[in-house]
Coordinates of C-alpha atoms (C1' of nucleotides) in Angstrom, one line a residue:
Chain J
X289 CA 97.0 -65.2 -87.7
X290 CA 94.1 -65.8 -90.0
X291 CA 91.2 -63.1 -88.0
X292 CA 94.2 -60.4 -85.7
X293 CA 90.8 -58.4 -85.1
X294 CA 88.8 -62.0 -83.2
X295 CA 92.1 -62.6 -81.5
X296 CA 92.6 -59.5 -80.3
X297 CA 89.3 -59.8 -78.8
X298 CA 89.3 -62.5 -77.7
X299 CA 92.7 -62.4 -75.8
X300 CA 91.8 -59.2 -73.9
X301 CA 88.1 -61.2 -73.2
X302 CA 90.0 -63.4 -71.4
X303 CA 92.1 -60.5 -69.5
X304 CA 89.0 -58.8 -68.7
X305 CA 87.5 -61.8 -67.1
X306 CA 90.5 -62.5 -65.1
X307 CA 91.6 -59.2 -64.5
X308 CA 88.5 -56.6 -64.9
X309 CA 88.7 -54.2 -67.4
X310 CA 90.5 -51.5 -65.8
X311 CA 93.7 -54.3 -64.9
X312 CA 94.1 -55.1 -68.4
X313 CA 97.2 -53.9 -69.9
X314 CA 96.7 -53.3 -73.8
X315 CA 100.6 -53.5 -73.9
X316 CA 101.2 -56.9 -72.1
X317 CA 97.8 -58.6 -74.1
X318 CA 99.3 -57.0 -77.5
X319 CA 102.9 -58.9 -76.1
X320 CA 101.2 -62.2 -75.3
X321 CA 99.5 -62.3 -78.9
X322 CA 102.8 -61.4 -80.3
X323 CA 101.3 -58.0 -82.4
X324 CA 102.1 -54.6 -81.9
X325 CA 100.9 -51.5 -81.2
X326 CA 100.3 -51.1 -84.8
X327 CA 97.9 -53.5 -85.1
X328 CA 96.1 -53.2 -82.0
X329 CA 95.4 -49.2 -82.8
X330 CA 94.5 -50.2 -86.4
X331 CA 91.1 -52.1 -85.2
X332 CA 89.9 -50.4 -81.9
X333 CA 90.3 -46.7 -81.6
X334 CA 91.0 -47.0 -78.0
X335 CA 91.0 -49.4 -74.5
X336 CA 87.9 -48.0 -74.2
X337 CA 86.0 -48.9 -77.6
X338 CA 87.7 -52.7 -77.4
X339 CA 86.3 -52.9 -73.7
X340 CA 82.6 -52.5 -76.0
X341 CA 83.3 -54.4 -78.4
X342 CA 84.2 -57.0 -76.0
X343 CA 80.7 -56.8 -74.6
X344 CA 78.8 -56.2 -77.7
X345 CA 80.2 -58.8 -79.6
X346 CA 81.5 -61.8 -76.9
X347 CA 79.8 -61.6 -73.7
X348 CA 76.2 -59.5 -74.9
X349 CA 75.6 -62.7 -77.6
X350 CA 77.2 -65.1 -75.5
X351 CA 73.9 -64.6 -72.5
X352 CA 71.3 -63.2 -74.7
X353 CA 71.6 -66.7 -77.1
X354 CA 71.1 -68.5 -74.4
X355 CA 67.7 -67.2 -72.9
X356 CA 66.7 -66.2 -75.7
X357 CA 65.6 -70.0 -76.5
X358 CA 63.4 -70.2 -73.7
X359 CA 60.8 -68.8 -76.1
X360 CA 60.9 -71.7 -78.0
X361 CA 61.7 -74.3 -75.4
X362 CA 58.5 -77.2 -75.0
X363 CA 56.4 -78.1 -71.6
X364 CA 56.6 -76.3 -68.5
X365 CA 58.4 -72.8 -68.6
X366 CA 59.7 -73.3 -65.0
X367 CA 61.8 -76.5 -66.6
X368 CA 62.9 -73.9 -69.4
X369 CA 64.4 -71.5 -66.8
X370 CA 65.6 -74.6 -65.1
X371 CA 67.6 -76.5 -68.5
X372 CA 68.7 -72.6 -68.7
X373 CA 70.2 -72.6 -65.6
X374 CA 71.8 -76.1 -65.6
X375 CA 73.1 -75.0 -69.4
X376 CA 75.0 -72.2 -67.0
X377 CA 76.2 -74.4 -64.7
X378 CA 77.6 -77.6 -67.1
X379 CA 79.8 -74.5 -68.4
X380 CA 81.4 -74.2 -65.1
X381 CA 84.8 -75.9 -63.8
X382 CA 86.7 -74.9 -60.7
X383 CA 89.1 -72.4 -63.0
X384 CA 85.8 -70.9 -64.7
X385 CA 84.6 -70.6 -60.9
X386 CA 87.6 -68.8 -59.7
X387 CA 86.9 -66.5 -62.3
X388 CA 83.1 -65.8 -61.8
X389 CA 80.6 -64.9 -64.2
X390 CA 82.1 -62.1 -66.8
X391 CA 78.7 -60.3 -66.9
X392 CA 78.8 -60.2 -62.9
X393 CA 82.1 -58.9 -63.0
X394 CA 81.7 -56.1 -65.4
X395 CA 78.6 -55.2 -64.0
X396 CA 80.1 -54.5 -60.2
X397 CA 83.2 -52.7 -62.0
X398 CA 82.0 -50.9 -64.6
X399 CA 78.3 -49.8 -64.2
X400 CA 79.1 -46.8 -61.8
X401 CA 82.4 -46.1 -63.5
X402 CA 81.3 -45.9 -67.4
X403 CA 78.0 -44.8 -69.5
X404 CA 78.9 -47.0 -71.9
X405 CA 79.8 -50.0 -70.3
X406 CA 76.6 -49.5 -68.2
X407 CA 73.5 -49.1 -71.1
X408 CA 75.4 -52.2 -72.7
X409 CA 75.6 -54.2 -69.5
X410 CA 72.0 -53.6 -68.5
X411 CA 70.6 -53.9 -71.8
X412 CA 71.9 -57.7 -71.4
X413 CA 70.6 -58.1 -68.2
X414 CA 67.8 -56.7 -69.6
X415 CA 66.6 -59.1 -72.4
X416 CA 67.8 -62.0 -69.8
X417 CA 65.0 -60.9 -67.2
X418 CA 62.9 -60.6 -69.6
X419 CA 62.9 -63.9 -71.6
X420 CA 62.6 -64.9 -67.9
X421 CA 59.5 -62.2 -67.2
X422 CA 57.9 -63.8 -70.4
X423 CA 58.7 -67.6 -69.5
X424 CA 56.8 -66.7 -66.1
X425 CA 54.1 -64.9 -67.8
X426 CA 53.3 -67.8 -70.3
X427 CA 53.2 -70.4 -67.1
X428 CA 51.1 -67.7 -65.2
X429 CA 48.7 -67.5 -68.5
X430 CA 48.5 -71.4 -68.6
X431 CA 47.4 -71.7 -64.5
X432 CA 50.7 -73.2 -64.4
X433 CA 51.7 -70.5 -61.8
X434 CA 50.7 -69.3 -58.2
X435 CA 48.5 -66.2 -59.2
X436 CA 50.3 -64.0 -56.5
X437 CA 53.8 -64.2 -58.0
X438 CA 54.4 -61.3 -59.9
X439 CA 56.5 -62.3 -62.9
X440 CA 58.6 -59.3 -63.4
X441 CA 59.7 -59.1 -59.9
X442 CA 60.2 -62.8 -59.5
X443 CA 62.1 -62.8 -62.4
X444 CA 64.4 -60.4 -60.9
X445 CA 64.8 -62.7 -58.4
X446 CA 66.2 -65.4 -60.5
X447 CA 68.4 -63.4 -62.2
X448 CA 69.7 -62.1 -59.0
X449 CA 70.1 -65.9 -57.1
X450 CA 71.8 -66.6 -60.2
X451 CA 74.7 -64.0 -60.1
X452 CA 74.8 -64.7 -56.6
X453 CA 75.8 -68.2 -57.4
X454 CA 79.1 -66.6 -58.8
X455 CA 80.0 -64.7 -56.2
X456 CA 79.6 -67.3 -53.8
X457 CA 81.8 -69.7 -55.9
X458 CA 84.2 -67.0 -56.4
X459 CA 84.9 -65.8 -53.0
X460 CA 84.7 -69.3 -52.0
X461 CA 86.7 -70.6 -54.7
X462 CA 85.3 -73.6 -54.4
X463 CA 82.9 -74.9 -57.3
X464 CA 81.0 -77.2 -54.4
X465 CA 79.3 -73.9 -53.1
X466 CA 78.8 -72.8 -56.3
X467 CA 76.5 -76.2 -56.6
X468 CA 74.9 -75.6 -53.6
X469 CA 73.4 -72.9 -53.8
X470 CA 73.0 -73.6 -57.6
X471 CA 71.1 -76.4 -56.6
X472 CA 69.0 -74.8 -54.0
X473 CA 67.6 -72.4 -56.5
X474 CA 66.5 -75.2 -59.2
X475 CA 64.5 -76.7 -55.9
X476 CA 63.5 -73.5 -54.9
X477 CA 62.1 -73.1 -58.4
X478 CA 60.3 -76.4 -58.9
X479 CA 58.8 -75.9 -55.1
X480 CA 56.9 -72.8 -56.7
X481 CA 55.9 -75.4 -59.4
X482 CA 54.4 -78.0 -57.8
X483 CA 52.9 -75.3 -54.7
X484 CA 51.5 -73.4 -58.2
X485 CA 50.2 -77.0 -59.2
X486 CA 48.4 -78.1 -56.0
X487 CA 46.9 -74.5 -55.1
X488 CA 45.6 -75.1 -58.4
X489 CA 44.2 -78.5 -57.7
X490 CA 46.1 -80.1 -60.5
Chain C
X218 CA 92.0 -33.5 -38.2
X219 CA 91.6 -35.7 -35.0
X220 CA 92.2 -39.3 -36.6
X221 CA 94.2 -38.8 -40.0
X222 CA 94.5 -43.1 -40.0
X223 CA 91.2 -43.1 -39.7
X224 CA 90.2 -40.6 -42.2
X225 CA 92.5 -41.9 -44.9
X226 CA 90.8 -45.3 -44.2
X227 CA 86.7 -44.0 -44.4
X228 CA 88.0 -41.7 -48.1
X229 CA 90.1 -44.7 -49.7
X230 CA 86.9 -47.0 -48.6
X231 CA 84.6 -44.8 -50.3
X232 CA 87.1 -44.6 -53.4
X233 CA 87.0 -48.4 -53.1
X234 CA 83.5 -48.6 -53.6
X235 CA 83.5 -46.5 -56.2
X236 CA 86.0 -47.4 -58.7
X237 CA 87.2 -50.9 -57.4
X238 CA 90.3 -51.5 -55.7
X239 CA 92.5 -51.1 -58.5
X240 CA 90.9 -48.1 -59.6
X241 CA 91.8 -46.6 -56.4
X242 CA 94.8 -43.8 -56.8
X243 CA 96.6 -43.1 -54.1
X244 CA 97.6 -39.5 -54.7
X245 CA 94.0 -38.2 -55.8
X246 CA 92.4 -39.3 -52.2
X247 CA 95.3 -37.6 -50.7
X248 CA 94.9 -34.9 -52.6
X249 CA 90.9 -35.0 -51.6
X250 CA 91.8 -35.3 -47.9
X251 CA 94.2 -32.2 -48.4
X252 CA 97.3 -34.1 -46.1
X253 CA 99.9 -35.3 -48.5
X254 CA 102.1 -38.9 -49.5
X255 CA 104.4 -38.1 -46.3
X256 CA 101.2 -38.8 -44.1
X257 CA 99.7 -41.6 -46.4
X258 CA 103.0 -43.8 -46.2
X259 CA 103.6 -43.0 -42.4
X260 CA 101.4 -45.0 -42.2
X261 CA 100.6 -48.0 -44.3
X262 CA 103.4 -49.6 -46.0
X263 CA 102.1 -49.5 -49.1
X264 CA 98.9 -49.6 -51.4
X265 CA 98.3 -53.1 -51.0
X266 CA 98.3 -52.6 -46.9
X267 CA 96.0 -50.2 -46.9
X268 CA 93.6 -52.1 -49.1
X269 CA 93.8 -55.1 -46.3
X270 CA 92.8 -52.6 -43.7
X271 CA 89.9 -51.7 -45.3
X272 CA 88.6 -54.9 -45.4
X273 CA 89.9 -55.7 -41.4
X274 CA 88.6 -53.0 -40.2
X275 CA 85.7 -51.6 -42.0
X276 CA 84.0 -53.6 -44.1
X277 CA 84.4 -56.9 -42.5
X278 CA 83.2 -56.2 -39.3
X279 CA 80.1 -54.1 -40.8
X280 CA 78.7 -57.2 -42.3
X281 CA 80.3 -60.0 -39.2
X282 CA 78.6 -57.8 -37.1
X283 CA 75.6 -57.7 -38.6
X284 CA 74.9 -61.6 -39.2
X285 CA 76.4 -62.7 -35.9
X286 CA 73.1 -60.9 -34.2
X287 CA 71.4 -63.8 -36.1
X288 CA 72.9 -65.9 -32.7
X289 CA 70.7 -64.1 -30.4
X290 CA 68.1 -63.5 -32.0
X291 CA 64.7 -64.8 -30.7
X292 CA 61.8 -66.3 -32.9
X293 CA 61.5 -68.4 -35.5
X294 CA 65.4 -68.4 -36.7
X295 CA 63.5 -67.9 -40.6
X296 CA 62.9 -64.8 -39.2
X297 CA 65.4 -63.6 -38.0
X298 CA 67.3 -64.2 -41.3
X299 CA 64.5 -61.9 -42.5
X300 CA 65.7 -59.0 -40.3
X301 CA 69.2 -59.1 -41.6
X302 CA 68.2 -58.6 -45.1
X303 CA 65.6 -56.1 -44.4
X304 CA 68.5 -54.6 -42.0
X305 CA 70.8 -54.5 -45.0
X306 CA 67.7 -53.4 -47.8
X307 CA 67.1 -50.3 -45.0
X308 CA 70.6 -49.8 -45.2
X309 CA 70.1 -48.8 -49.1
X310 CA 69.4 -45.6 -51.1
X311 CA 69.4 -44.8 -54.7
X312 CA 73.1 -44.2 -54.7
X313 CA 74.1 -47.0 -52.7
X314 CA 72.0 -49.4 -55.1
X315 CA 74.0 -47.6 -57.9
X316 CA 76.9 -48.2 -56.6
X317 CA 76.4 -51.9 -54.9
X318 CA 77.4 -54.2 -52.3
X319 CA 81.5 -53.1 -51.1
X320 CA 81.9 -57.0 -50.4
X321 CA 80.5 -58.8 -53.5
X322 CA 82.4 -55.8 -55.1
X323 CA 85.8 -56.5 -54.0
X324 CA 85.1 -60.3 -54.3
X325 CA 84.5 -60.3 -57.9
X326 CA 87.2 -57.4 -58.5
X327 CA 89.9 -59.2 -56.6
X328 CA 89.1 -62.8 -55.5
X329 CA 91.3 -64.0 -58.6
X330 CA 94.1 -62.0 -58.0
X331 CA 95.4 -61.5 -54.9
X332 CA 95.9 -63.5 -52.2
X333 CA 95.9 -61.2 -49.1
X334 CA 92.1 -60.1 -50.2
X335 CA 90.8 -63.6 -51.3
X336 CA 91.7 -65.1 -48.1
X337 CA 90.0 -61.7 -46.0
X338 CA 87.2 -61.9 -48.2
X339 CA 86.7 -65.3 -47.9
X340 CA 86.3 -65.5 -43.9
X341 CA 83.8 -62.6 -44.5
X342 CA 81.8 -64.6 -46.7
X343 CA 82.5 -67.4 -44.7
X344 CA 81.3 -66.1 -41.3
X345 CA 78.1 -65.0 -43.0
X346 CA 77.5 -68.1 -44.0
X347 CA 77.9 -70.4 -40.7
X348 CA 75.7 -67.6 -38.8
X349 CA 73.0 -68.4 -41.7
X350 CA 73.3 -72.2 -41.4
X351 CA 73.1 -71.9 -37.8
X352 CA 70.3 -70.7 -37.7
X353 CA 68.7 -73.1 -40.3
X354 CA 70.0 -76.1 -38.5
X355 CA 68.6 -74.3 -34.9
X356 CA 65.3 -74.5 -37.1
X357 CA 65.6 -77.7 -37.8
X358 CA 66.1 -79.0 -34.5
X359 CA 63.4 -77.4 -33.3
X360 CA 61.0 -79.3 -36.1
X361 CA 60.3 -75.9 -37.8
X362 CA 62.3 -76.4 -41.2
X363 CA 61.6 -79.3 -43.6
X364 CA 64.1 -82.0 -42.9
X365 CA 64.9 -82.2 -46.4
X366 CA 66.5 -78.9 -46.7
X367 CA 70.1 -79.1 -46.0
X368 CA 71.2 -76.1 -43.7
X369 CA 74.7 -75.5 -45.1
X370 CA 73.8 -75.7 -48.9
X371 CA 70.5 -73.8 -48.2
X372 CA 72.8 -71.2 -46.5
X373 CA 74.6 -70.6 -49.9
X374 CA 71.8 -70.1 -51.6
X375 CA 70.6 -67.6 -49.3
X376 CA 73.7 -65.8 -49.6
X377 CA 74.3 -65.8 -53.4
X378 CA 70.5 -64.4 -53.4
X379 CA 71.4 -61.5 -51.7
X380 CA 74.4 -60.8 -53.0
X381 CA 72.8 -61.0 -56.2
X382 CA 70.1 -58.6 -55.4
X383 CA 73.1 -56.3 -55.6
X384 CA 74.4 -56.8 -58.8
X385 CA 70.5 -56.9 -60.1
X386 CA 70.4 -53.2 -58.7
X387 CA 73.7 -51.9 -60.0
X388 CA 73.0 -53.2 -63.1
X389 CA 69.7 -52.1 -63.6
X390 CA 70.7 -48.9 -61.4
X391 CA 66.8 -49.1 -59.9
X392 CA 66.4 -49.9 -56.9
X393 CA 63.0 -50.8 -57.8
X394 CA 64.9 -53.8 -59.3
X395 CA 66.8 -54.7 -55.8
X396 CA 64.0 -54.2 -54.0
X397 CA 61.9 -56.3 -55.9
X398 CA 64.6 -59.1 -55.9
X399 CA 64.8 -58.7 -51.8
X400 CA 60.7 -59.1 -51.6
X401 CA 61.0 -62.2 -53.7
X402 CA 63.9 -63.9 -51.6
X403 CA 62.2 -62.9 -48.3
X404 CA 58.8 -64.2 -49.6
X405 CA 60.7 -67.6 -50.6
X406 CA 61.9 -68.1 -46.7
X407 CA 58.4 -67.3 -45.6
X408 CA 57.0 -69.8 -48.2
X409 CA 59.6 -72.9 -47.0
X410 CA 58.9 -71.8 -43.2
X411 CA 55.2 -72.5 -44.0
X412 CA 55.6 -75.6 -45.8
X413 CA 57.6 -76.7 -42.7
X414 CA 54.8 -76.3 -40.9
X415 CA 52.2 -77.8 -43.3
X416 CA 54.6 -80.9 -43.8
X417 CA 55.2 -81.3 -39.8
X418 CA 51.4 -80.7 -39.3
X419 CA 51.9 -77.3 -37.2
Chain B
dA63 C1' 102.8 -49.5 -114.5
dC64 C1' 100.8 -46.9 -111.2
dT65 C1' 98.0 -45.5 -107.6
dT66 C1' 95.3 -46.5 -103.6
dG67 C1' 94.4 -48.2 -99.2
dC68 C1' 94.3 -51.9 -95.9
dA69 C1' 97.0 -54.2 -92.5
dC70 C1' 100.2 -53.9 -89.8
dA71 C1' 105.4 -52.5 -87.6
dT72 C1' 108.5 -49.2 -85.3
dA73 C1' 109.7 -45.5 -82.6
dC74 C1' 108.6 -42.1 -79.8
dC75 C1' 106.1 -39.5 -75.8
dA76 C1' 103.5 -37.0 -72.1
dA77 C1' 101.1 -38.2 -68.1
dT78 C1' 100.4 -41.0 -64.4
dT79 C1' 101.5 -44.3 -60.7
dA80 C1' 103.2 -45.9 -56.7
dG81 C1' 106.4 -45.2 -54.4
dT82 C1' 111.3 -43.4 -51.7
dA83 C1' 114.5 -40.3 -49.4
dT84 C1' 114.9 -36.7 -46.7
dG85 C1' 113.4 -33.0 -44.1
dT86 C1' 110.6 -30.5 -40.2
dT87 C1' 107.7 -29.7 -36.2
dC88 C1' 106.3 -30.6 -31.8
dA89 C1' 105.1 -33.0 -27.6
dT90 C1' 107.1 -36.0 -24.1
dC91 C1' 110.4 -38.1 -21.3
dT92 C1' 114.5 -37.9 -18.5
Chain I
dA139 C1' 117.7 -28.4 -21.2
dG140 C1' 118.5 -32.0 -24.3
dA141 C1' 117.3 -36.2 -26.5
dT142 C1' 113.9 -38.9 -28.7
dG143 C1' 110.3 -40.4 -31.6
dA144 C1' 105.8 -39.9 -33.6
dA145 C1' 103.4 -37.4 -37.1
dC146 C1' 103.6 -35.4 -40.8
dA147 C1' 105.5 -32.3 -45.3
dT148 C1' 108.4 -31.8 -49.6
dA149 C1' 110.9 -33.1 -53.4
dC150 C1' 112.4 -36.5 -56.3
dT151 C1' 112.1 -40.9 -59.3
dA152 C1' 111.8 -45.3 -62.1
dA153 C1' 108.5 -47.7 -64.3
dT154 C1' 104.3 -48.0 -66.5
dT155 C1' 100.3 -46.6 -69.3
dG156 C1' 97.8 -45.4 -73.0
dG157 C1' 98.5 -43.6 -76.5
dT158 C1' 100.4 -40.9 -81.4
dA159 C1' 103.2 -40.2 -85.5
dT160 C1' 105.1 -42.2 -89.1
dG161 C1' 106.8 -45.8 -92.1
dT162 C1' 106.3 -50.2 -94.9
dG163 C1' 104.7 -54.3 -97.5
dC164 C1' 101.5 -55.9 -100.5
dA165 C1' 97.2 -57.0 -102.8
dA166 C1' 93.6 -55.0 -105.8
dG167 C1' 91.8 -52.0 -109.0
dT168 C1' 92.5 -49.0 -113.3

DNA sequence: ACTTGCACATACCAATTAGTATGTTCATCT
DNA sequence: AGATGAACATACTAATTGGTATGTGCAAGT
C-alpha cells in the first residue's frame, strides 16, 4: 500500500455511498483492505472524524470543483449551468444510479442526525447554489434573463430538480428515468432562455 | 393503550424519519412506548417486518392517496398538479423541513440495499408518477399542453423537483430554501401551461 | 550506537443489538 | 367449569460494534 490513509478513505467512501454512513462497518472495510485495527485508529480518531474527512476531502472537492468553473465558463451562463449538468450526468451508469448521488444521500441521513455532518453538507450545497446564484445574476446583469426570476431562489430550484434526478433514478433503479427527467430540466432551462430572449426582443 | 400495533407502528415511523431505517433501535422505541420486546415481537416477526409495514401502511398510502386525487380533479390538470404540491408545502413546518421527505428518505437510505423496501418504494414512486403523467397526457388531449412535451418524461421531472425541494430544505435546514424551490417549480408549470396556450393560439 | 517517533499489528473489552425462550394474564368459547 | 388462544411481560443470549491498550518494526536524526 503506497497512501493506507487515501485507501482507507477511499474504501469507506465507497461504503458510505452504498451503505450510508451509519451501515458502514469500520471492522468489515478495515477486513476488505486487508489492515487492521491498528492502522485504521492510527489515522482517524474515530468513525465519526473518518465520516468528515470523507466529506471534506472526497465528496466536498469532488461538487464544489465542478461549479466552481462556471465562473470562468464563456457565452451564455444558462449553457454553463447546462454543460454542468450534463458533466453530472456523463458521470452516471446504471450501478452509479442505483447508488444515487453521495451528497443526496448524506444529506437525507445525516443532516438531522449530526452537527457536523450537517455545516459540512450544507456548506457544499452552499457554494453549489451559489456559483449557480452568481451564473443567474451575471445573465440577469447582461438582459440575458427574464427580469422577474429571482436568481437565488431559482437557483434553488436547480439545485433541487437536480437531486431530485437521483432519487428518481434511485428508487427507480432505472438510469432511463434518471434521463428523463434530467433532460426535462436542461429544456426547462433553455425555455427560460429563449422566453428571457424574446421578452427581451432579442 | 387501545391499539399497541398501531402505536408501535406511528413511534417506529417517527424514529424512521428521524434517524433512517437502520438507525432505528428496536429496544429504545420500546422503551419510549413503555410496553416491552414481548409485545414488539408478538407482533412483527422481526425488524425488517416491521420496517415493510411502515411503508404498507403508513407512508405509502399518505402520499398514493394524495396524488391519486389528481384523477378527479377538475380544471386545467396543470393545476391540479399545483394543488398537490402546495397540499404537500402546507403540509410542512420548520421541523418537518429539517427533518425531510420520509419517502425520498427511505429511497436513498435503502433503495440499494434491500429488496423488500426497493420494490415497496418503488410502486410508491411509481404510482406518483402515472397519476402525474395522467394528468399531463389528459392536458394534452385536451390541446392545453404543448405537444412537444412528453407526459411520462415530464412527469419525472416533476417528481425529482419536488423531491428535491426536500433535500434543498434539509440541507439548508430553511425552509425559506424549500419554499423558495416549490415557488420556482410551481411557477415553471404555470409558465409551460401558458406557453401551451400562446403556441395553440388560446 | 542510541534514541525517538511514525506506522502499523495484536489482543482484548464493554456496550449494544436483534433477537429467542418461556412465562403469565385474561377474555371467550364450549 | 375447563380449555384455549390472544396479548403481552420477563429473562436470557450470541453476535456485533466501536473502540482501547499495548506491542513491534524500522527509518531518521544526533
Amino acid at each position: 500500500m503506497i497512501d493506507t490513509r487515501q485507501n482507507i478513505l477511499e474504501k469507506n467512501y465507497e461504503a458510505m455511498h452504498r451503505q450510508g454512513f451509519q451501515g458502514v462497518r469500520p471492522d468489515k472495510v478495515i477486513s476488505e483492505l486487508g489492515i487492521t485495527k491498528g492502522a485504521f485508529y492510527h489515522y482517524f480518531p474515530s468513525k465519526l472524524e473518518l465520516g468528515y474527512a470523507v466529506v471534506d476531502e472526497i465528496i466536498g472537492p469532488r461538487y464544489t470543483g465542478l461549479w466552481k468553473q462556471l465562473d470562468y465558463h464563456q457565452g451564455h451562463p444558462v449553457e454553463g449551468i447546462v454543460w454542468c449538468l450534463e458533466g453530472i450526468r456523463s458521470g452516471m451508469n446504471a450501478t452509479q444510479c442505483e447508488l444515487g448521488c453521495p451528497l443526496n444521500n448524506l444529506i437525507n441521513e445525516m443532516a438531522p442526525l449530526d452537527e457536523g455532518f450537517r455545516k459540512r453538507l450544507q456548506a457544499i450545497m452552499e457554494a453549489m447554489h451559489s456559483a449557480i446564484s452568481r451564473a443567474l445574476q451575471r445573465a440577469a446583469d447582461k438582459g440575458l434573463l427574464n427580469k422577474n426570476i429571482d436568481a437565488d431562489n431559482y437557483a434553488y430550484f436547480i439545485l433541487a430538480a437536480m437531486e431530485g434526478c437521483f432519487s428518481v433514478g434511485k428508487s427507480m433503479q432505472d438510469k432511463g428515468a434518471f434521463d428523463a427527467a434530467m433532460d426535462a430540466l436542461i429544456a426547462t432551462l433553455r425555455e427560460i432562455k429563449r422566453e428571457s430572449q424574446k421578452a427581451n426582443g432579442q
